[in-house]
mmCIF file of C-alpha atoms in Angstrom:
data_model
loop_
_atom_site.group_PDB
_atom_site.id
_atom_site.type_symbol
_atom_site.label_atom_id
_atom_site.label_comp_id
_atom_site.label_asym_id
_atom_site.label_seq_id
_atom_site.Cartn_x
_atom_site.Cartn_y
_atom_site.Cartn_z
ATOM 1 C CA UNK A 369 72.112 -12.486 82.098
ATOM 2 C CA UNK A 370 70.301 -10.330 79.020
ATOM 3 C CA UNK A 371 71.595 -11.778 75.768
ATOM 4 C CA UNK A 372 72.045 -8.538 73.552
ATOM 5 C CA UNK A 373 73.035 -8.517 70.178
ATOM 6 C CA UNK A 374 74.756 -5.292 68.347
ATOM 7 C CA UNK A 375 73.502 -5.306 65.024
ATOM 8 C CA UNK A 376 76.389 -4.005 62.251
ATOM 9 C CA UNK A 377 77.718 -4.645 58.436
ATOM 10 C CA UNK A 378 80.161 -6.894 56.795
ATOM 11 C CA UNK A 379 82.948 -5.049 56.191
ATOM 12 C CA UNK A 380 84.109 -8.386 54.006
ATOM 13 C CA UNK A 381 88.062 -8.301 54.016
ATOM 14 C CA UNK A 382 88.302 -5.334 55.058
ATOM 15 C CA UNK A 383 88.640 -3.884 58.845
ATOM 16 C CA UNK A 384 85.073 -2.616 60.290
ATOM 17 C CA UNK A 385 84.540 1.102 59.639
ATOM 18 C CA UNK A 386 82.902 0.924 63.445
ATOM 19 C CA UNK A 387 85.500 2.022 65.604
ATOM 20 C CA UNK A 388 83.433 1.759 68.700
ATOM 21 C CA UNK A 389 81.853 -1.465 68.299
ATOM 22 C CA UNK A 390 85.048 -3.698 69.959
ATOM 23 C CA UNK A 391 84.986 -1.157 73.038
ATOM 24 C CA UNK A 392 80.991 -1.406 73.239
ATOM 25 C CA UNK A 393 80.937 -4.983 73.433
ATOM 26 C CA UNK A 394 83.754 -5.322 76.177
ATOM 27 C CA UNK A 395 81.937 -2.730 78.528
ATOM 28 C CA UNK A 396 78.514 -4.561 78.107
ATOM 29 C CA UNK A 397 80.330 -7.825 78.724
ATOM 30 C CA UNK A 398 81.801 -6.913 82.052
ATOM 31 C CA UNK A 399 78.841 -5.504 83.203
ATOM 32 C CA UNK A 400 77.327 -9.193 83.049
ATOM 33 C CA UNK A 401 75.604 -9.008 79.681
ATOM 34 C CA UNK A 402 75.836 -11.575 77.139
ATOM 35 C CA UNK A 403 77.189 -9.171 74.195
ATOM 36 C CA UNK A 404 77.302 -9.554 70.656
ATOM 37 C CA UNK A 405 78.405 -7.871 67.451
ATOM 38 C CA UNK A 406 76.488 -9.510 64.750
ATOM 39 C CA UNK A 407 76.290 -8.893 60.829
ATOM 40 C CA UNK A 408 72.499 -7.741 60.161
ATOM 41 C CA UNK A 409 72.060 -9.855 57.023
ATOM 42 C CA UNK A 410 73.552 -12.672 58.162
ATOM 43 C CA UNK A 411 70.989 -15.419 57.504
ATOM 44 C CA UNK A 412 72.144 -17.835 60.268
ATOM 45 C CA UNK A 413 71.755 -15.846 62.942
ATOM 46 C CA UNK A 414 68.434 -16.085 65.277
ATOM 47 C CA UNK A 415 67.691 -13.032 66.042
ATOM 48 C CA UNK A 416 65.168 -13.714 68.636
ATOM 49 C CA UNK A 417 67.174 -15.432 71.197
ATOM 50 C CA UNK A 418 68.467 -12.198 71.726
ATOM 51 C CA UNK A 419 66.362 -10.178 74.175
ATOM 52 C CA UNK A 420 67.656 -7.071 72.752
ATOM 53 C CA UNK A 421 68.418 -6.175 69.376
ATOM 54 C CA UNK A 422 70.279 -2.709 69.236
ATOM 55 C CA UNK A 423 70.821 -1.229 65.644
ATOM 56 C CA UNK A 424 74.799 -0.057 65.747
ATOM 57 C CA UNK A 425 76.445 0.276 62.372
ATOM 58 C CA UNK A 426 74.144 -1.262 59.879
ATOM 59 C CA UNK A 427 75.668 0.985 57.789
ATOM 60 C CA UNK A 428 75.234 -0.399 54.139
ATOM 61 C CA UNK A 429 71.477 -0.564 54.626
ATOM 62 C CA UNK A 430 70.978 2.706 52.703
ATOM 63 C CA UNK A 431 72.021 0.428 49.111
ATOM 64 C CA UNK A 432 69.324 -2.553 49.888
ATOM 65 C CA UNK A 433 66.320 -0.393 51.456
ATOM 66 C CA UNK A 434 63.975 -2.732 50.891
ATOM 67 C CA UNK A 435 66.129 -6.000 52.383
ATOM 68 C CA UNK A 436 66.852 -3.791 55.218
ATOM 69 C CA UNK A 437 63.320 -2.728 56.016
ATOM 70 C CA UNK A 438 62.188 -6.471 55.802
ATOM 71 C CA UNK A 439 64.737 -7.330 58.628
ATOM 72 C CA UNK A 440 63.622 -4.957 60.347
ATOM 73 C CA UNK A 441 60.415 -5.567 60.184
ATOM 74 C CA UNK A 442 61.221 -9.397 61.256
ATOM 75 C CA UNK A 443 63.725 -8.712 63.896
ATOM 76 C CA UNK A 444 60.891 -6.417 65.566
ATOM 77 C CA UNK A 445 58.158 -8.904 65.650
ATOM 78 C CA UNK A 446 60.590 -11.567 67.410
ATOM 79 C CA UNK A 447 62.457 -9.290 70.157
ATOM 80 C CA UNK A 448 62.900 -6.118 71.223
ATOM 81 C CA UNK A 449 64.473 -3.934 68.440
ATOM 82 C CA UNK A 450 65.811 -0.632 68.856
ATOM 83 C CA UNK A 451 65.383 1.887 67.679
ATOM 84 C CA UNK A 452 61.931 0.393 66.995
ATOM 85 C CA UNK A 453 60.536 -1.162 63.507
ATOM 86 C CA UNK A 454 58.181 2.156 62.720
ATOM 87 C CA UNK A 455 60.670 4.854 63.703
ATOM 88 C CA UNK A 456 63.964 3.037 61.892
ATOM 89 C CA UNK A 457 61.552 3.076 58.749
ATOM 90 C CA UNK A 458 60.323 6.398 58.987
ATOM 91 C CA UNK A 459 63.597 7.993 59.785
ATOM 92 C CA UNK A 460 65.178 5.468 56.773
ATOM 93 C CA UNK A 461 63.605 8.013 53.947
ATOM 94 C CA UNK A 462 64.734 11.478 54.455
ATOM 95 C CA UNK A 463 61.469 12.898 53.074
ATOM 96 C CA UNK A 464 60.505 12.757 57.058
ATOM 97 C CA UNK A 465 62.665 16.516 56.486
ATOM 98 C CA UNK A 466 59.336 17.878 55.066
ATOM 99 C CA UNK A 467 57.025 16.373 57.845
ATOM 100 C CA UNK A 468 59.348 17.501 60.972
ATOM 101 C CA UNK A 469 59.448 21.440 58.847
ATOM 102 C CA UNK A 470 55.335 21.282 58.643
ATOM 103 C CA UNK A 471 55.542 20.602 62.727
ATOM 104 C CA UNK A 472 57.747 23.813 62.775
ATOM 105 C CA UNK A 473 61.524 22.608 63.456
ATOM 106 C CA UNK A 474 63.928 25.147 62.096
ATOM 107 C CA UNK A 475 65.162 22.668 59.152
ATOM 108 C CA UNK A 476 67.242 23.436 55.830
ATOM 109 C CA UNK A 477 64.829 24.227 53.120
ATOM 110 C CA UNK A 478 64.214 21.012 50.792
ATOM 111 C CA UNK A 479 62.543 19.952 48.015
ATOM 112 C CA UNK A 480 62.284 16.592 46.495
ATOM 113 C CA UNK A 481 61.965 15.303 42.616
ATOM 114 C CA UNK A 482 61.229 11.716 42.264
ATOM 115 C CA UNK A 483 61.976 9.535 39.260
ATOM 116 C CA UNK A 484 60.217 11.113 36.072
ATOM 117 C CA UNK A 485 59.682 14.652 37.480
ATOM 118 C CA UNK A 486 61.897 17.071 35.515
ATOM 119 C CA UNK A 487 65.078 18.394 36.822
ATOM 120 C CA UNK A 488 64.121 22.121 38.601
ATOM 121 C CA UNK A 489 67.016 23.028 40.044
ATOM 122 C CA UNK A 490 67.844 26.461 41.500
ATOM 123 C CA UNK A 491 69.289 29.126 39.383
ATOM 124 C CA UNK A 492 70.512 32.248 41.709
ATOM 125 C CA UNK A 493 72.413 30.389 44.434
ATOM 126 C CA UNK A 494 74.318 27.049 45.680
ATOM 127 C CA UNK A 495 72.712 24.148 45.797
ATOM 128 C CA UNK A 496 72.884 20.461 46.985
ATOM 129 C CA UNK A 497 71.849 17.499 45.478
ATOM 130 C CA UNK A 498 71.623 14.034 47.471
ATOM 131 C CA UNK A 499 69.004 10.941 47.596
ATOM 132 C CA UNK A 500 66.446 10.716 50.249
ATOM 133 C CA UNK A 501 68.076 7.311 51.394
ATOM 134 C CA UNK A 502 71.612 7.580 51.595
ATOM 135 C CA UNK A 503 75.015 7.580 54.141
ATOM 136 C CA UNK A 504 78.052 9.147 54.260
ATOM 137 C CA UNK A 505 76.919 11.893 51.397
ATOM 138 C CA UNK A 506 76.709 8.674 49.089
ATOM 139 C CA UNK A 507 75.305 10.239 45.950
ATOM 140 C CA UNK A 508 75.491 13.835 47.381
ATOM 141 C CA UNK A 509 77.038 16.932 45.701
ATOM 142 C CA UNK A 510 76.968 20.548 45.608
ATOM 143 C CA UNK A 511 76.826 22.724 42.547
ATOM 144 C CA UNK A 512 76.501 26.425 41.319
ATOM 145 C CA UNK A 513 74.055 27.823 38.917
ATOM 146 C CA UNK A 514 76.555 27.569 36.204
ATOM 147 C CA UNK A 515 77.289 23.612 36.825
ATOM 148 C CA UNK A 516 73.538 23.055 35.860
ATOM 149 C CA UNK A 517 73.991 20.841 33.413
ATOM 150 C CA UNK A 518 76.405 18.088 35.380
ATOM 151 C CA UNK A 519 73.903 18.271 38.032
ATOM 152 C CA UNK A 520 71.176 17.522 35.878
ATOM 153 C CA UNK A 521 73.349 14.535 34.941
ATOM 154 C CA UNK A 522 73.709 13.937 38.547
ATOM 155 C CA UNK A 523 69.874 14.036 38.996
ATOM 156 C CA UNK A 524 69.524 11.487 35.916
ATOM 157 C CA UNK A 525 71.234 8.915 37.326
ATOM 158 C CA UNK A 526 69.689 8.598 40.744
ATOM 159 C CA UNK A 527 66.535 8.501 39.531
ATOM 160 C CA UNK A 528 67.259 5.861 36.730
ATOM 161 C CA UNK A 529 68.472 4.117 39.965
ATOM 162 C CA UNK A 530 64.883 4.658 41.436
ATOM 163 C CA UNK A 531 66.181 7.087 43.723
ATOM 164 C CA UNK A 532 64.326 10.081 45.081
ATOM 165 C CA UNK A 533 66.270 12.717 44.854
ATOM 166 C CA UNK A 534 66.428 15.976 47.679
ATOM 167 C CA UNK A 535 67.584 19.508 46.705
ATOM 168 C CA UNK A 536 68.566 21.604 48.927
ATOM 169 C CA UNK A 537 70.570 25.512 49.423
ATOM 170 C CA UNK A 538 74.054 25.135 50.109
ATOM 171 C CA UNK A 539 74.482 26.508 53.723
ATOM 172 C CA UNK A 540 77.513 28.922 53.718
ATOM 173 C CA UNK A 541 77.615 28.237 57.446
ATOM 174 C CA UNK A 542 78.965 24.926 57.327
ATOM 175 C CA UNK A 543 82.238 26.590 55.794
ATOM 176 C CA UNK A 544 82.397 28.553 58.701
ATOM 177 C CA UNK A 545 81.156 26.846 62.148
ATOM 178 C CA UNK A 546 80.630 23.612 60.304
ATOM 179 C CA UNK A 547 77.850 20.769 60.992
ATOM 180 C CA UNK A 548 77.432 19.823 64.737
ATOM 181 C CA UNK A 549 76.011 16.915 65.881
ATOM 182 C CA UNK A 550 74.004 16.299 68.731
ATOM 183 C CA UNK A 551 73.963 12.786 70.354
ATOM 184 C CA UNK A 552 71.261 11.534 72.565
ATOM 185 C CA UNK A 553 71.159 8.484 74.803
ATOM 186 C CA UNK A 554 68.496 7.160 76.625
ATOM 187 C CA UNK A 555 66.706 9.793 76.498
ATOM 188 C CA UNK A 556 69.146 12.410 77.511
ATOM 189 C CA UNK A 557 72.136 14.319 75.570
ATOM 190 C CA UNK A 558 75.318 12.494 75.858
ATOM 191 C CA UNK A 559 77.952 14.275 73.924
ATOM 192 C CA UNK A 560 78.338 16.955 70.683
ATOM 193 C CA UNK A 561 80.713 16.999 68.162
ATOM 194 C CA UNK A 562 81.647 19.103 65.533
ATOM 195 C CA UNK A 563 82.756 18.296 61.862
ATOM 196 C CA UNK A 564 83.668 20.628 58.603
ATOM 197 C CA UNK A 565 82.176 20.760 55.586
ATOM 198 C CA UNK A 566 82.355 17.053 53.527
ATOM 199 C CA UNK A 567 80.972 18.587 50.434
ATOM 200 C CA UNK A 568 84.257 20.232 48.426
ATOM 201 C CA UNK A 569 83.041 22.818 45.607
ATOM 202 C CA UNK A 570 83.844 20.313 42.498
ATOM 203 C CA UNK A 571 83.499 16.837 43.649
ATOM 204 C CA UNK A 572 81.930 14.425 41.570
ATOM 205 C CA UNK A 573 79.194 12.884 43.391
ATOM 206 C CA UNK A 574 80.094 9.203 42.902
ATOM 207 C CA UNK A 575 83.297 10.171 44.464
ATOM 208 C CA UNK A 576 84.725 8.776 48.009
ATOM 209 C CA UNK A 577 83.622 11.209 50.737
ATOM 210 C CA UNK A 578 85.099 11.906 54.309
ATOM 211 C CA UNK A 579 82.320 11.516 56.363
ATOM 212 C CA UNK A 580 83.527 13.351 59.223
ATOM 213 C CA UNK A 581 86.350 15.324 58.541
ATOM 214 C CA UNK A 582 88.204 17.270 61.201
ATOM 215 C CA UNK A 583 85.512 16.255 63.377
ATOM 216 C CA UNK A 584 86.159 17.613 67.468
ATOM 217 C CA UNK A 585 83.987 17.705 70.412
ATOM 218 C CA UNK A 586 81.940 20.522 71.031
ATOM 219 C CA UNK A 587 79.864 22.261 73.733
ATOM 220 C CA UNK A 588 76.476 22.932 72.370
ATOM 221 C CA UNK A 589 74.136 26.322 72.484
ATOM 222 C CA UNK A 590 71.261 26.576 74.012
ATOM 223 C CA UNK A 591 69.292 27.400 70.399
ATOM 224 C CA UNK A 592 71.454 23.933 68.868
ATOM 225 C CA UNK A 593 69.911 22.414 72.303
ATOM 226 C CA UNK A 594 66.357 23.860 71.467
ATOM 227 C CA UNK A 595 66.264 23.001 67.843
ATOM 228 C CA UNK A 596 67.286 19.478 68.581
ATOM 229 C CA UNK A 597 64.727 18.755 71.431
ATOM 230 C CA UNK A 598 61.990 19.945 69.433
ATOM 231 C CA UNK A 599 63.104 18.099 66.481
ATOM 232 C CA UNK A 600 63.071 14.741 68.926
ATOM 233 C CA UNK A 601 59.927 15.475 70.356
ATOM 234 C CA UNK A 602 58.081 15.756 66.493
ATOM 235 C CA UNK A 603 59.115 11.930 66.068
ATOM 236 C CA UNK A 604 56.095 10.596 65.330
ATOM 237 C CA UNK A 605 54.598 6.886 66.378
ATOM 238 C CA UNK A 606 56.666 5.412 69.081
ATOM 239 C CA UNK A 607 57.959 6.679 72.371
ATOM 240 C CA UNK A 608 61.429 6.092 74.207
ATOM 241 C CA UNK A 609 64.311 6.169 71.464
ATOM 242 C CA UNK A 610 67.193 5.060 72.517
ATOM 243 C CA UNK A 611 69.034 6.910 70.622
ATOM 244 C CA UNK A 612 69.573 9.357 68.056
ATOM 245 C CA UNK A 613 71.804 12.000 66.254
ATOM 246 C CA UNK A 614 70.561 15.489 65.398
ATOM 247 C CA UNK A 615 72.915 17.259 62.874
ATOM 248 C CA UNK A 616 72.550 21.160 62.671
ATOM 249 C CA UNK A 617 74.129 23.932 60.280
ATOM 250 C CA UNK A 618 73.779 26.980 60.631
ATOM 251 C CA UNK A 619 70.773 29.021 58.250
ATOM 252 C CA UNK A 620 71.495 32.103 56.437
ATOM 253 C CA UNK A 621 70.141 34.213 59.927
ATOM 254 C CA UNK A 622 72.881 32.255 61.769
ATOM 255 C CA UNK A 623 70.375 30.223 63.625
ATOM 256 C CA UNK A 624 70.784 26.431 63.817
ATOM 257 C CA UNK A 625 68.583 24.237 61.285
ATOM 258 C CA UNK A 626 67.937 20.376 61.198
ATOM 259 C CA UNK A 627 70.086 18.850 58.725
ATOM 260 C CA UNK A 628 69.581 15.752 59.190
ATOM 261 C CA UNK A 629 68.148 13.632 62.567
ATOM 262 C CA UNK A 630 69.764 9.893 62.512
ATOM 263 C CA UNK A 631 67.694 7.342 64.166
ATOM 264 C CA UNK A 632 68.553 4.271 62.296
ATOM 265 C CA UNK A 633 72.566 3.870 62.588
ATOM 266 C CA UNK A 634 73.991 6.556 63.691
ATOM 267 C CA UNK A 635 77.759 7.221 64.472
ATOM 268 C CA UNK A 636 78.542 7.482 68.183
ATOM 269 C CA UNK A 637 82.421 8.873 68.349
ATOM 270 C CA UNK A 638 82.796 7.014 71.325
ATOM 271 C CA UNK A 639 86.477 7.350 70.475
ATOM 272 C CA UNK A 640 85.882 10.706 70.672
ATOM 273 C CA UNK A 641 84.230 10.724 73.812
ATOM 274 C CA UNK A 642 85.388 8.038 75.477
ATOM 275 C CA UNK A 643 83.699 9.430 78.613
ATOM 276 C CA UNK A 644 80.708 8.370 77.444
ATOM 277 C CA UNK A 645 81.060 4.389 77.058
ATOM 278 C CA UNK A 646 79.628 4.231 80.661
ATOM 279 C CA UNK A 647 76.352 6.203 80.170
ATOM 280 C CA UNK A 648 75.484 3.971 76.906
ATOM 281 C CA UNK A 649 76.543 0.725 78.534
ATOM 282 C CA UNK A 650 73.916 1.511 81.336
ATOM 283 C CA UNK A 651 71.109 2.635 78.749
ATOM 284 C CA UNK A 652 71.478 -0.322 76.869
ATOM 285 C CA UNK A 653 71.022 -2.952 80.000
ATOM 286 C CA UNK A 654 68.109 -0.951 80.923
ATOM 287 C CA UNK A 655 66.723 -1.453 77.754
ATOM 288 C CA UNK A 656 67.301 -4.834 78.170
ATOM 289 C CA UNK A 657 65.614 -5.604 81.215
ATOM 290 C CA UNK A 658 62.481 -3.454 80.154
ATOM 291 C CA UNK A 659 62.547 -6.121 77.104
ATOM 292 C CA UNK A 660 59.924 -8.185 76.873
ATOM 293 C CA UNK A 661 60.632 -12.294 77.183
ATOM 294 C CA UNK A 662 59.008 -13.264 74.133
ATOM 295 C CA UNK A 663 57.106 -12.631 71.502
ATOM 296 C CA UNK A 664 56.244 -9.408 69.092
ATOM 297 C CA UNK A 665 56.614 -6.030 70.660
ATOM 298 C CA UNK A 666 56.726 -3.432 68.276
ATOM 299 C CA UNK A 667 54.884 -4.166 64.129
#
């Protein structure tokens, strides 16, 4: 029986923010796996009795990047970890936007200003400010050329936070068709959703955010299908995700461009798709059995 262990957050008093997590446990249980929802900085737990380590809702990682990328880095030298150590800390920083545009995916045009590079921010259209490590458009806002001023303000305090900030143009699109989003399991697409646009003209960008408002299921194209395979197939280092999340707006041409591609944690909407539960059950066990018994497998 493969011990497995779903790695997620404290949610503290609170009620988990993981809808899916109960359900996900339950199928891999009574397919004969011994299943586990455990809190990724949770000191006591030892992570390599586990023979699989599967990154699920980790999903206040983005505020201790450095804590996060240690336990990473430790969980993936005693068991298998997934997604593995190198691609979970590539994909953690989204300056890997710039690398997947050099290989030529179709991606929204961004720029990035680091602490103690002066604020150049666009002056003839929309724009969108938001750090390079970040969930749930924490930190993220959009502004016109007249609100130049609050989002240099904006700009100060990430980086006298230390973060790295990304601009980017406000896609119209999303106002329109919205943001889809892509999900891939085991190698193969499982499911697409759709969601509107979660940055409102006006809000402050320390302000609560719907993540995934209005969000429905959705049939994809065969460009959305195009742009995300070739975004997939530009992840560099490692082989074999298990999973991963490619979210596409449209560009001003009305062709779909890489918005973001979530390797680390992403959202599954398995309420959403409940069809699905049985396709990621059997990807994880599989993963599971290719795990090695012991020692390191991916530094």
């Amino acid at each position: 029986m493969p011990r497995i262990a779903l790695a997620t957050y404290d949610p503290g008093a609170g009620p988990s923010r993981d809808a899916d997590l109960p359900a996900l446990v339950r199928a891999l249980t009574d397919a004969g796996a011994g299943a586990e929802a455990r809190y990724w900085d949770d000191p006591a737990v030892d992570w390599g009795g586990y023979d699989l380590v599967v990154i699920r809702s980790t999903w206040d990682y983005s505020w201790r990047a450095a804590e996060f990328a240690a336990w990473v880095d430790r969980v993936g030298a005693l068991t298998r970890l997934v997604n593995p150590a190198p691609v979970v800390r590539w994909n953690a920083d989204k300056r890997y936007l710039g690398e997947l545009a050099a290989a030529g995916v179709p991606t929204v045009p961004t720029r990035y200003l680091a602490p103690g590079e002066p604020a150049d921010l666009p002056a003839g259209h929309e724009f969108v400010i938001k750090p390079t490590s970040g969930a749930g458009a924490r930190f993220a806002a959009r502004y016109t050329p007249a609100e130049h001023d609050t989002a240099v303000r904006h700009l100060a305090r990430m980086h006298a936070e230390g973060f790295t900030a990304m601009v980017q143009p406000y896609m119209p699109g999303i106002d329109v068709r919205g943001e889809r989003a892509l999900q891939f399991f085991g190698g193969r697409l499982l499911h697409a959703s759709r969601k509107g646009a979660v940055l409102s003209p006006g809000t402050p960008y320390d302000a609560d955010k719907v993540a995934h408002p209005d969000l429905e299921r959705w049939q994809p194209t065969d460009a959305e299908l195009a742009v995300a395979e070739k975004a997939l197939a530009a992840v560099p280092g490692v082989p074999g995700l298990l999973y991963a999340r490619v979210d596409l707006v449209d560009g001003e041409d009305g062709e779909p461009r890489l918005m973001e591609l979530e390797l680390v944690e992403p959202n599954l909407f398995l309420w959403l798709h409940p069809d699905s539960l049985p396709r990621v059950t059997e990807a994880i066990l599989a993963a599971a059995e290719d795990a090695a018994p012991a020692g390191p497998t991916v530094t």
